[in-house]
């Protein structure tokens, strides 16, 4: 079962997990999600039915949204013009906001977490999303 992408058009520019920093030698990055380069102000969508459990701002990274889907959570970061509220419903394909443009280009950071029971583990979104 593959889930839809959170953006209509996009390319993964930063992968999940531990990897070498793309431009700084000797630095390792440990990412809980992926970065998806997309168009400025591109609509961002919920990938599955759920409840909005958090909407918050991150300095320099716009707004973040966390949606709970049973034993999983999805996290969408670097957004603006949020169109949903905490406690609200977000069905699969619901527009939740827009990708925040920046001088370095536009990308959305996206995470999937398994939160069943005492579990708190990030999942590789690429294994969940439809191949592109």
XYZ file of C-alpha atoms in Angstrom:
132
model
C 0.000 0.000 0.000
C 1.641 3.198 -1.143
C 0.454 6.564 0.099
C 0.188 9.751 -1.962
C 2.932 12.370 -1.764
C 2.266 15.462 0.381
C 2.930 17.662 -2.697
C 1.816 17.305 -6.327
C 5.278 17.870 -7.788
C 8.497 17.308 -5.929
C 11.901 15.669 -5.745
C 13.530 14.259 -2.607
C 16.627 16.374 -1.938
C 17.531 15.039 1.534
C 17.083 11.412 2.511
C 15.966 9.733 5.718
C 18.495 8.373 8.193
C 22.201 8.893 8.751
C 24.193 10.155 5.806
C 27.040 12.486 4.906
C 26.229 16.197 4.798
C 25.840 17.166 1.106
C 28.252 20.126 1.254
C 30.248 20.004 4.512
C 32.988 17.323 4.528
C 33.222 15.190 7.664
C 29.748 16.104 8.917
C 27.045 13.461 9.295
C 23.353 14.284 9.163
C 20.775 12.160 10.988
C 17.352 12.964 9.573
C 13.991 11.751 10.911
C 12.388 12.456 7.539
C 12.939 13.621 3.987
C 13.113 17.022 2.323
C 11.036 17.394 -0.832
C 11.932 20.267 -3.164
C 8.773 21.674 -4.716
C 7.292 24.831 -6.228
C 6.988 28.011 -4.163
C 3.571 28.134 -2.476
C 2.761 24.590 -3.663
C -0.240 23.141 -1.824
C 0.674 20.547 0.817
C -1.741 17.694 1.536
C -2.399 15.202 4.321
C -1.327 11.769 3.054
C -3.891 9.860 5.149
C -7.056 10.377 7.213
C -6.310 11.644 10.701
C -6.694 14.273 13.399
C -4.579 17.413 13.589
C -2.746 17.096 16.919
C -0.376 20.045 16.615
C 0.172 23.255 14.646
C 3.210 25.308 15.663
C 5.871 27.693 14.381
C 9.590 26.949 14.143
C 11.948 29.937 13.952
C 13.253 30.175 10.395
C 11.244 27.137 9.244
C 7.699 28.462 9.021
C 4.923 26.381 10.495
C 4.719 22.680 11.298
C 1.705 20.397 11.418
C 1.439 17.000 13.110
C -1.433 14.710 12.127
C -2.196 11.532 14.086
C -3.413 8.467 12.188
C -3.994 5.754 14.821
C -0.551 4.377 15.749
C 1.250 6.703 13.332
C 1.917 10.420 13.065
C 2.899 12.445 10.024
C 4.861 15.679 10.363
C 4.840 18.440 7.729
C 7.322 21.314 8.188
C 8.309 24.543 6.367
C 4.744 25.579 5.601
C 2.715 28.783 5.692
C -0.915 29.763 5.041
C -2.108 26.851 7.201
C -5.706 25.917 6.372
C -6.456 23.495 9.253
C -6.644 23.807 13.043
C -5.543 21.687 15.989
C -8.236 19.146 16.805
C -9.609 19.284 13.272
C -9.933 16.411 10.844
C -7.639 15.988 7.864
C -8.681 13.384 5.333
C -6.296 11.886 2.804
C -5.765 14.608 0.209
C -6.907 17.501 2.444
C -4.938 20.670 1.697
C -3.262 21.651 4.976
C -1.119 24.610 3.899
C 1.391 25.912 1.368
C 5.113 25.272 0.956
C 7.031 28.246 2.359
C 9.292 29.815 -0.293
C 12.829 30.740 0.732
C 15.795 32.378 -0.948
C 17.406 28.911 -1.218
C 14.382 27.426 -2.963
C 11.269 25.770 -1.612
C 11.162 22.441 0.145
C 8.876 20.668 2.584
C 10.278 18.481 5.368
C 8.138 15.379 5.861
C 8.264 12.669 8.552
C 6.313 9.509 9.421
C 6.510 8.168 13.001
C 5.341 4.893 14.500
C 3.861 5.843 17.899
C 2.014 2.618 18.808
C 2.225 1.838 22.528
C 5.603 3.027 23.846
C 7.089 3.053 20.350
C 8.538 6.357 19.089
C 10.391 5.518 15.900
C 10.787 7.489 12.692
C 9.983 5.561 9.510
C 11.554 6.064 6.090
C 8.852 7.989 4.171
C 10.244 6.742 0.843
C 9.120 3.208 1.697
C 5.562 4.472 2.333
C 5.072 6.912 -0.541
C 4.194 5.974 -4.088
C 7.371 5.578 -6.172
C 8.120 8.605 -8.366
